[in-house]
Amino acid sequence: MLFTAIPDIASKARRTITIAIAAALGAGVVVAVQQTASAAEATLGAAAAQSGRYFGAAIAAGRLGDSTYVNILNREFNSVTAENEMKWDATEPQRGNFNYNNANRIVNHAIGQGKSIRGHALLWHQQMPGWAQGLSGSDLRNAAINHVTQVATYFRGKIHSWDVVNEAFADGGGGGRRDSSLQRTGNDWIEAAFRAARAADPGAKLCYNDYNTDGINAKSTGIYNMVRDFKARGVPIDCVGFQSHLTNSAPSDYQANLQRFADLGVDVQITELDISGSNQANAYAAVTRACLNVARCNGITVWGIRDSDSWRTGQNPLLFDASGNKKAAYTSVLNTLNSVTPNPSPTPTPTPTPTPTVTPTPGPGGPCRVAYTLNAWNTGLTSSITITNTGSSAINGWSLVFGLPSGQTITSGWNATYSPSSGQVTARNVSYNGSIPAGGSVDIGFQANHTGNTSAPSSFTLNGNTCSRA
Ligand code: XIL
């Protein structure tokens, strides 16, 4: 069983099909034909996983009792976002009193179904609780940073990517920040939030998320300049989310815009995709294609499941109609995802020429270092692993072998493929993280079931070299 990056799994990129033909040629003669078929995955999640990407949906806790909705969710998507349940007003309705009931309904459903989770959103000028709307200055700043710390700590290890700050840039030509009470606490509020989030959940990718940033324009350029500045100054940012609430088409420079952010050294994610208008199916295909064409585009989330679930009432911008039927836009997305050259199974880790007599020469401090964090609950656990190349040259293509303690079984993972699911496990790179520069690191992780033993793996080797533990 192969576990691909971010759930749904078991998608073999290529399958060998044995077709037995009971020939009419002669009684009892059976001819076995070996045939290799190209992958054509049947669901969005499995199709995206062929290239190590996720395909997610925003979901609402209040709809988890709707069987049509839940059937589509369970079948099609391998990542979920809480549409409203992780926002500030939902999670901290009174100052210092946190309520995660509805968020946990989503988290528990996702974990139970082997789906990964995008966190949305720690700080946003909208959907702030009433008490926070009444604050300003250092009182608001302290409350905001405390909120980031508390919520990111609470969900630590369960979120693959967090929208740390949402919609902080202004529309229009200036490319500057939006005026808000948060902005008036000082221009450094965004970096303070990212630093607090990193300290609280070091395993999550930290994203800045916004809308009307889907092409190269003044607003997206303002964000681009902020990300470049953050990278230059070591402010912890890992990804930029492009909401992509579109009408009829994506801007012609949509892919180029994603790529210019990726070139800054951050991942990009399509975070709230919905598209209205008569050109919908083509536009969905174009957005999907753009993500596939950008190596650092990790995945796509659509903002709802059926048209009747959409916040854009009456615009029918989603992939399923109100009855739960697949629309033409669904088919165009699925076909586009399936058109990629699948990440073969196993992942194309270049097989090193066997040189058994040559001992690998570790760089200063050894070839690799692994930091491992584990967050366990009664029957499950989430593990985050940071692999650091401590050698003096880049690693191109990697596999990390570790022994999973007995009773632990991997159910899903991100940023690597995991095979087999128990015992001696090999995690292999996916398309976008195969190269680790000297001194660089990659973050991977998985969710597993356990039967009581929640200890950490006993040893890690990277491409055959034993790694030190951080
Ligand atoms: C929307 C939800 O879909 C609605 O249910 C809610 O009433 C308002 O917020 N950008 C975002 C999302 O980042 O959080 C918004 O979600 C849509 C726009």
Coordinates of C-alpha atoms and ligand atoms in Angstrom, one line a residue:
M1 CA 0.0 0.0 0.0
L2 CA 1.4 3.3 -1.0
F3 CA 0.6 6.5 0.9
T4 CA 1.0 9.5 -1.3
A5 CA 1.5 13.0 -0.1
I6 CA -1.7 14.1 1.6
P7 CA -4.3 11.4 1.9
D8 CA -6.6 9.5 -0.2
I9 CA -3.7 7.5 -1.2
A10 CA -3.2 4.1 -2.7
S11 CA -3.2 5.8 -6.1
K12 CA -0.8 3.9 -8.3
A13 CA 0.3 6.1 -11.0
R14 CA 0.7 3.2 -13.3
R15 CA -1.1 -0.1 -13.0
T16 CA -0.3 -3.4 -14.4
I17 CA -3.4 -5.0 -15.4
T18 CA -3.6 -8.6 -16.1
I19 CA -6.3 -9.4 -18.4
A20 CA -7.2 -13.0 -18.7
I21 CA -8.9 -13.8 -21.9
A22 CA -10.8 -17.0 -21.9
A23 CA -10.3 -17.6 -25.6
A24 CA -12.8 -19.0 -27.8
L25 CA -9.9 -20.4 -29.6
G26 CA -10.0 -23.6 -27.7
A27 CA -11.8 -24.9 -24.8
G28 CA -10.0 -24.2 -21.5
V29 CA -7.2 -22.1 -23.1
V30 CA -6.4 -19.0 -21.1
V31 CA -4.2 -16.3 -22.4
A32 CA -2.7 -13.8 -20.0
V33 CA -1.8 -10.4 -21.4
Q34 CA 0.3 -7.9 -19.4
Q35 CA -0.8 -4.4 -20.1
T36 CA 0.3 -1.1 -18.6
A37 CA -2.4 1.5 -18.4
S38 CA -1.9 5.2 -17.7
A39 CA -3.4 6.5 -14.5
A40 CA -6.8 8.1 -14.7
E41 CA -7.8 8.7 -11.1
A42 CA -11.5 8.9 -10.4
T43 CA -11.5 11.6 -7.7
L44 CA -10.0 15.0 -7.3
G45 CA -7.9 14.1 -4.3
A46 CA -6.4 11.0 -5.9
A47 CA -5.8 12.8 -9.1
A48 CA -4.0 15.7 -7.4
A49 CA -2.0 13.2 -5.3
Q50 CA -0.4 11.8 -8.4
S51 CA 1.9 14.9 -8.4
G52 CA 2.1 15.2 -4.6
R53 CA -0.6 17.9 -4.4
Y54 CA -3.7 18.1 -2.4
F55 CA -7.2 19.0 -3.6
G56 CA -9.3 20.4 -0.8
A57 CA -12.7 22.0 0.1
A58 CA -13.9 24.5 2.6
I59 CA -16.5 22.8 4.7
A60 CA -19.0 23.8 7.3
A61 CA -19.5 21.9 10.6
G62 CA -23.2 22.6 10.3
R63 CA -23.4 20.5 7.1
L64 CA -21.7 17.4 8.4
G65 CA -25.1 15.8 9.0
D66 CA -26.0 16.1 5.3
S67 CA -25.3 12.8 3.7
T68 CA -25.1 14.0 0.1
Y69 CA -22.5 16.6 1.2
V70 CA -20.5 14.2 3.4
N71 CA -20.4 11.6 0.7
I72 CA -18.9 14.0 -1.8
L73 CA -16.5 15.3 0.8
N74 CA -15.3 11.9 1.8
R75 CA -15.0 10.7 -1.7
E76 CA -13.4 13.6 -3.5
F77 CA -11.2 15.7 -1.3
N78 CA -8.1 15.0 0.7
S79 CA -7.7 18.4 2.5
V80 CA -10.3 20.5 4.2
T81 CA -10.5 24.0 5.5
A82 CA -13.0 25.2 8.1
E83 CA -15.1 27.8 6.2
N84 CA -15.7 29.8 9.4
E85 CA -15.0 27.7 12.4
M86 CA -11.4 28.6 13.0
K87 CA -11.9 32.3 12.7
W88 CA -11.3 34.6 15.6
D89 CA -15.0 35.2 16.4
A90 CA -15.6 31.4 16.4
T91 CA -12.6 30.4 18.5
E92 CA -12.3 33.2 21.1
P93 CA -15.9 34.5 21.5
Q94 CA -14.9 36.1 24.9
R95 CA -11.4 37.4 25.6
G96 CA -9.4 34.4 26.9
N97 CA -12.3 32.0 26.6
F98 CA -11.6 29.7 23.7
N99 CA -14.2 27.5 22.1
Y100 CA -13.1 24.8 19.6
N101 CA -16.3 22.8 19.5
N102 CA -17.2 23.5 15.9
A103 CA -13.6 23.5 14.7
N104 CA -13.1 20.1 16.3
R105 CA -16.1 18.7 14.5
I106 CA -14.3 19.5 11.3
V107 CA -10.9 18.4 12.6
N108 CA -12.2 15.1 13.9
H109 CA -14.1 14.4 10.7
A110 CA -11.0 15.1 8.6
I111 CA -8.7 13.0 10.8
G112 CA -11.2 10.2 10.8
Q113 CA -11.3 10.3 7.0
G114 CA -7.5 10.6 6.6
K115 CA -7.7 14.1 5.2
S116 CA -5.2 16.8 6.0
I117 CA -6.3 20.2 7.3
R118 CA -5.6 23.8 6.2
G119 CA -6.0 26.3 9.0
H120 CA -8.0 29.5 8.2
A121 CA -7.5 32.2 9.5
L122 CA -5.6 33.4 12.6
L123 CA -5.9 37.1 12.1
W124 CA -8.3 39.0 9.8
H125 CA -9.9 42.4 10.1
Q126 CA -13.3 40.7 9.5
Q127 CA -15.1 38.2 11.7
M128 CA -13.3 39.6 14.7
P129 CA -15.2 39.0 18.0
G130 CA -17.1 42.0 19.3
W131 CA -14.7 42.4 22.3
A132 CA -11.7 42.6 20.0
Q133 CA -13.4 45.1 17.7
G134 CA -13.5 47.4 20.7
L135 CA -9.7 47.3 21.3
S136 CA -6.9 49.3 19.9
G137 CA -3.2 49.9 20.2
S138 CA -1.1 47.7 22.4
D139 CA -4.1 46.1 24.0
L140 CA -5.3 44.9 20.6
R141 CA -1.8 43.9 19.6
N142 CA -1.4 41.8 22.8
A143 CA -4.8 40.2 22.3
A144 CA -4.1 39.4 18.7
I145 CA -0.7 37.8 19.3
N146 CA -2.2 35.8 22.2
H147 CA -4.9 34.6 19.9
V148 CA -2.4 33.4 17.4
T149 CA -0.4 31.7 20.0
Q150 CA -3.3 30.0 21.7
V151 CA -5.1 28.8 18.5
A152 CA -1.9 27.6 16.7
T153 CA -0.8 25.8 19.9
Y154 CA -4.2 24.1 20.4
F155 CA -4.1 22.7 16.8
R156 CA -0.4 22.1 16.8
G157 CA 0.6 19.2 14.6
K158 CA -2.8 18.9 12.9
I159 CA -2.6 21.7 10.4
H160 CA -0.5 21.4 7.2
S161 CA -0.7 25.2 6.4
W162 CA -2.1 28.1 8.4
D163 CA -3.4 31.4 7.0
V164 CA -1.7 33.4 9.7
V165 CA -2.9 36.8 8.3
N166 CA -5.8 37.2 5.9
E167 CA -6.5 40.2 3.6
A168 CA -4.2 42.8 5.1
F169 CA -3.5 44.6 1.8
A170 CA -5.7 47.4 0.2
D171 CA -7.4 47.1 -3.1
G172 CA -6.7 49.7 -5.7
G173 CA -3.5 51.1 -7.1
G174 CA -1.3 51.9 -4.1
G175 CA 0.0 48.4 -3.2
G176 CA -0.1 49.3 0.4
R177 CA -1.7 47.9 3.6
R178 CA -5.4 48.1 4.3
D179 CA -6.4 50.4 7.1
S180 CA -7.7 48.4 10.0
S181 CA -7.4 48.4 13.8
L182 CA -4.8 45.7 13.5
Q183 CA -2.8 47.8 11.0
R184 CA -3.0 50.8 13.4
T185 CA -1.2 48.8 16.0
G186 CA 2.0 49.2 13.9
N187 CA 3.2 48.0 10.5
D188 CA 5.0 45.1 12.1
W189 CA 1.8 43.4 13.2
I190 CA 2.0 40.9 10.4
E191 CA 5.5 39.7 11.2
A192 CA 4.7 39.6 14.9
A193 CA 1.9 37.2 14.0
F194 CA 4.1 35.0 11.9
R195 CA 6.7 34.8 14.6
A196 CA 4.1 33.8 17.2
A197 CA 2.6 31.2 14.9
R198 CA 6.0 29.7 14.2
A199 CA 6.8 29.4 17.9
A200 CA 3.4 27.8 18.5
D201 CA 3.4 25.3 15.7
P202 CA 6.8 24.8 14.1
G203 CA 5.5 22.0 11.8
A204 CA 2.8 24.1 10.0
K205 CA 3.5 26.0 6.8
L206 CA 2.7 29.7 7.5
C207 CA 0.9 31.5 4.8
Y208 CA -0.2 35.0 4.0
N209 CA -3.6 34.9 2.2
D210 CA -5.5 37.5 0.1
Y211 CA -7.9 38.1 -2.8
N212 CA -7.6 40.2 -6.0
T213 CA -4.0 39.0 -6.1
D214 CA -4.5 36.5 -8.9
G215 CA -2.6 38.4 -11.5
I216 CA 0.4 40.7 -11.5
N217 CA -1.1 44.0 -10.1
A218 CA -0.4 46.7 -7.6
K219 CA -1.9 44.7 -4.7
S220 CA -0.1 41.4 -5.5
T221 CA 3.1 43.4 -6.0
G222 CA 2.7 44.9 -2.6
I223 CA 2.4 41.5 -1.1
Y224 CA 5.3 40.3 -3.2
N225 CA 7.5 43.0 -1.8
M226 CA 6.4 42.1 1.8
V227 CA 7.3 38.5 1.2
R228 CA 10.6 39.4 -0.3
D229 CA 11.4 41.6 2.7
F230 CA 10.3 38.9 5.1
K231 CA 12.6 36.3 3.4
A232 CA 15.5 38.8 3.5
R233 CA 15.0 39.5 7.2
G234 CA 14.3 35.9 8.3
V235 CA 10.6 36.5 9.2
P236 CA 9.1 33.0 9.1
I237 CA 6.8 32.8 6.1
D238 CA 6.4 29.6 4.0
C239 CA 3.6 30.2 1.6
V240 CA 1.2 32.6 0.0
G241 CA -2.4 31.8 -0.5
F242 CA -4.3 33.1 -3.6
Q243 CA -8.0 33.1 -2.8
S244 CA -9.0 33.1 -6.5
H245 CA -12.7 34.2 -6.2
L246 CA -13.0 34.6 -10.0
T247 CA -15.6 35.6 -12.6
N248 CA -15.4 33.9 -16.0
S249 CA -11.6 33.6 -16.2
A250 CA -8.3 33.8 -14.5
P251 CA -6.0 36.7 -15.4
S252 CA -3.7 35.7 -18.3
D253 CA -0.7 36.1 -16.1
Y254 CA -2.1 33.9 -13.3
Q255 CA 0.6 31.3 -13.6
A256 CA 3.4 33.9 -14.0
N257 CA 2.2 35.5 -10.8
L258 CA 2.3 32.3 -8.9
Q259 CA 5.7 31.6 -10.3
R260 CA 7.2 35.0 -9.2
F261 CA 6.1 34.3 -5.6
A262 CA 7.5 30.7 -5.8
D263 CA 10.8 32.2 -7.1
L264 CA 11.0 34.2 -3.8
G265 CA 11.4 30.8 -2.0
V266 CA 7.8 30.3 -0.7
D267 CA 5.2 27.8 -1.6
V268 CA 2.0 29.0 -3.2
Q269 CA -1.5 27.6 -2.7
I270 CA -4.9 28.2 -4.3
T271 CA -6.9 28.7 -1.2
E272 CA -10.6 29.7 -1.9
L273 CA -11.2 28.9 -5.5
D274 CA -14.7 29.5 -6.9
I275 CA -15.5 30.8 -10.4
S276 CA -18.8 32.1 -11.7
G277 CA -19.8 32.7 -15.3
S278 CA -20.4 30.8 -18.5
N279 CA -16.7 30.1 -19.1
Q280 CA -16.5 28.3 -15.8
A281 CA -15.2 24.9 -16.9
N282 CA -12.4 26.4 -19.0
A283 CA -11.4 28.8 -16.2
Y284 CA -11.2 26.0 -13.7
A285 CA -9.0 24.0 -16.0
A286 CA -6.7 27.0 -16.5
V287 CA -6.3 27.6 -12.8
T288 CA -5.6 23.9 -12.2
R289 CA -3.1 23.8 -15.1
A290 CA -1.3 26.8 -13.7
C291 CA -0.9 25.2 -10.3
L292 CA 0.4 22.0 -11.9
N293 CA 2.9 24.0 -13.9
V294 CA 4.3 25.7 -10.8
A295 CA 6.5 23.2 -8.8
R296 CA 5.9 25.0 -5.6
C297 CA 2.1 25.1 -5.9
N298 CA 1.1 22.6 -3.2
G299 CA -2.6 22.3 -3.9
I300 CA -6.0 23.8 -4.5
T301 CA -8.9 24.3 -2.2
V302 CA -12.4 25.1 -3.5
W303 CA -14.5 27.4 -1.3
G304 CA -17.4 25.0 -0.8
I305 CA -18.7 21.7 -2.3
R306 CA -22.1 22.3 -4.0
D307 CA -23.3 25.5 -5.5
S308 CA -25.9 25.6 -2.8
D309 CA -23.1 25.7 -0.2
S310 CA -21.4 28.7 -1.7
W311 CA -21.1 32.0 0.0
R312 CA -21.6 33.5 -3.5
T313 CA -25.3 33.0 -3.4
G314 CA -26.9 32.5 -6.8
Q315 CA -23.7 32.5 -8.7
N316 CA -23.2 28.7 -8.9
P317 CA -19.4 29.0 -8.8
L318 CA -18.5 25.5 -7.5
L319 CA -17.9 22.0 -9.0
F320 CA -21.1 20.2 -7.9
D321 CA -24.7 21.4 -8.5
A322 CA -27.2 21.8 -5.7
S323 CA -28.2 18.1 -6.0
G324 CA -24.6 17.0 -5.7
N325 CA -24.1 16.1 -9.4
K326 CA -20.7 16.7 -11.0
K327 CA -20.7 19.7 -13.2
A328 CA -18.7 20.2 -16.4
A329 CA -16.2 22.2 -14.3
Y330 CA -15.6 19.1 -12.2
T331 CA -14.8 17.1 -15.2
S332 CA -12.4 19.7 -16.6
V333 CA -10.6 19.9 -13.3
L334 CA -10.3 16.1 -13.0
N335 CA -9.1 15.7 -16.5
T336 CA -6.5 18.4 -16.1
L337 CA -5.2 16.8 -12.9
N338 CA -5.1 13.5 -14.7
S339 CA -3.2 15.0 -17.6
V340 CA 0.0 15.4 -15.6
T341 CA 2.7 12.9 -16.0
P342 CA 2.0 11.0 -12.9
N343 CA 4.6 10.8 -10.2
P344 CA 5.4 7.2 -10.8
S345 CA 5.1 4.7 -8.1
P346 CA 7.6 4.5 -6.5
T347 CA 8.6 8.1 -6.6
P348 CA 11.4 8.8 -9.0
T349 CA 14.1 9.0 -6.5
P350 CA 17.3 8.6 -8.5
T351 CA 18.7 5.3 -7.5
P352 CA 22.3 5.9 -6.4
T353 CA 24.8 3.7 -8.2
P354 CA 25.6 1.0 -5.7
T355 CA 29.0 1.7 -4.3
P356 CA 29.1 -0.7 -1.4
T357 CA 32.8 -0.3 -0.6
V358 CA 32.7 3.5 -0.4
T359 CA 31.6 4.9 2.8
P360 CA 29.5 8.1 2.3
T361 CA 31.4 11.1 3.3
P362 CA 29.3 13.2 5.6
G363 CA 29.7 17.0 5.6
P364 CA 30.6 18.9 8.8
G365 CA 28.4 17.5 11.6
G366 CA 27.1 14.5 9.6
P367 CA 25.0 14.2 6.5
C368 CA 21.6 14.9 8.0
R369 CA 19.7 15.9 11.0
V370 CA 16.1 15.1 11.9
A371 CA 13.8 17.0 14.2
Y372 CA 10.7 15.0 15.1
T373 CA 7.7 16.2 16.9
L374 CA 4.7 14.1 17.8
N375 CA 1.3 15.0 19.0
A376 CA -0.8 12.0 20.2
W377 CA -4.3 11.6 21.3
N378 CA -6.2 8.4 22.4
T379 CA -6.0 6.4 19.1
G380 CA -4.2 8.7 16.8
L381 CA -1.1 10.8 16.4
T382 CA 0.4 13.4 14.1
S383 CA 4.1 13.5 13.4
S384 CA 6.1 16.4 11.9
I385 CA 9.6 15.7 10.7
T386 CA 12.1 18.3 9.6
I387 CA 15.0 16.9 7.6
T388 CA 18.0 19.1 7.5
N389 CA 20.9 18.6 5.0
T390 CA 23.9 19.1 7.2
G391 CA 26.3 18.0 4.5
S392 CA 28.3 20.4 2.3
S393 CA 26.5 19.7 -1.0
A394 CA 22.9 19.6 -2.2
I395 CA 20.8 16.4 -1.9
N396 CA 18.9 15.7 -5.1
G397 CA 16.2 13.1 -4.5
W398 CA 15.9 11.6 -1.1
S399 CA 14.4 8.8 0.8
L400 CA 14.2 8.8 4.6
V401 CA 13.9 5.4 6.2
F402 CA 12.7 5.0 9.8
G403 CA 11.2 2.4 12.0
L404 CA 7.6 3.1 13.1
P405 CA 7.0 1.7 16.6
S406 CA 4.8 -1.4 16.8
G407 CA 1.0 -0.7 16.7
Q408 CA 1.4 2.5 14.7
T409 CA 0.0 2.6 11.2
I410 CA 0.2 5.6 8.9
T411 CA -3.1 6.7 7.5
S412 CA -2.1 9.8 5.5
G413 CA 0.9 12.1 5.1
W414 CA 2.0 15.3 3.5
N415 CA 5.1 16.4 1.5
A416 CA 6.3 12.8 1.0
T417 CA 5.1 9.4 0.0
Y418 CA 5.1 6.8 2.8
S419 CA 5.4 3.1 2.1
P420 CA 4.7 0.7 3.7
S421 CA 2.3 2.1 6.3
S422 CA 3.9 0.3 9.3
G423 CA 7.2 -1.3 10.4
Q424 CA 10.2 0.0 8.4
V425 CA 8.8 3.0 6.5
T426 CA 10.4 4.8 3.6
A427 CA 9.3 8.4 3.1
R428 CA 10.3 9.6 -0.4
N429 CA 10.3 13.2 -1.7
V430 CA 7.5 14.5 -3.9
S431 CA 8.0 16.6 -7.0
Y432 CA 8.5 19.9 -5.3
N433 CA 10.9 19.0 -2.4
G434 CA 13.3 16.6 -3.9
S435 CA 16.2 19.0 -3.7
I436 CA 17.6 20.0 -0.3
P437 CA 20.4 22.5 -0.6
A438 CA 23.4 22.3 1.8
G439 CA 22.1 23.7 5.0
G440 CA 18.5 23.6 3.8
S441 CA 15.7 21.6 5.2
V442 CA 12.3 20.2 4.3
D443 CA 9.2 19.6 6.4
I444 CA 7.2 16.4 6.1
G445 CA 4.7 14.7 8.3
F446 CA 2.0 12.1 8.7
Q447 CA -1.0 11.0 10.7
A448 CA -1.1 7.5 12.1
N449 CA -3.3 5.3 14.2
H450 CA -1.8 3.7 17.3
T451 CA -2.7 1.0 19.8
G452 CA -1.2 2.7 22.9
N453 CA 2.5 3.0 21.9
T454 CA 3.1 6.6 21.1
S455 CA 6.9 6.6 21.1
A456 CA 8.9 8.2 18.3
P457 CA 10.7 6.2 15.6
S458 CA 14.0 4.7 16.7
S459 CA 16.3 5.6 13.8
F460 CA 16.4 7.7 10.7
T461 CA 18.6 7.2 7.6
L462 CA 18.6 9.6 4.6
N463 CA 19.7 8.0 1.4
G464 CA 21.5 5.4 3.5
N465 CA 23.2 7.8 5.9
T466 CA 22.3 7.8 9.5
C467 CA 20.9 11.2 10.6
S468 CA 21.5 12.8 13.9
R469 CA 18.5 13.8 16.0
A470 CA 17.9 17.5 16.9
Ligands
XIL1 C1 -16.7 33.7 4.0 C2 -17.5 32.5 4.3 O1 -17.6 31.7 3.2 C3 -18.9 32.9 4.7 O2 -19.7 31.8 5.2 C4 -18.9 34.0 5.8 O3 -20.1 34.5 6.1 C5 -17.9 35.1 5.4 O4 -16.7 34.6 5.1 N1 -12.3 35.5 2.0 C6 -12.0 34.7 3.1 C7 -13.1 33.8 3.6 O5 -10.9 34.6 3.5 O6 -12.9 33.5 5.0 C8 -14.5 34.2 3.4 O7 -15.4 33.3 3.8 C9 -14.6 34.6 1.9 C10 -13.7 35.6 1.5

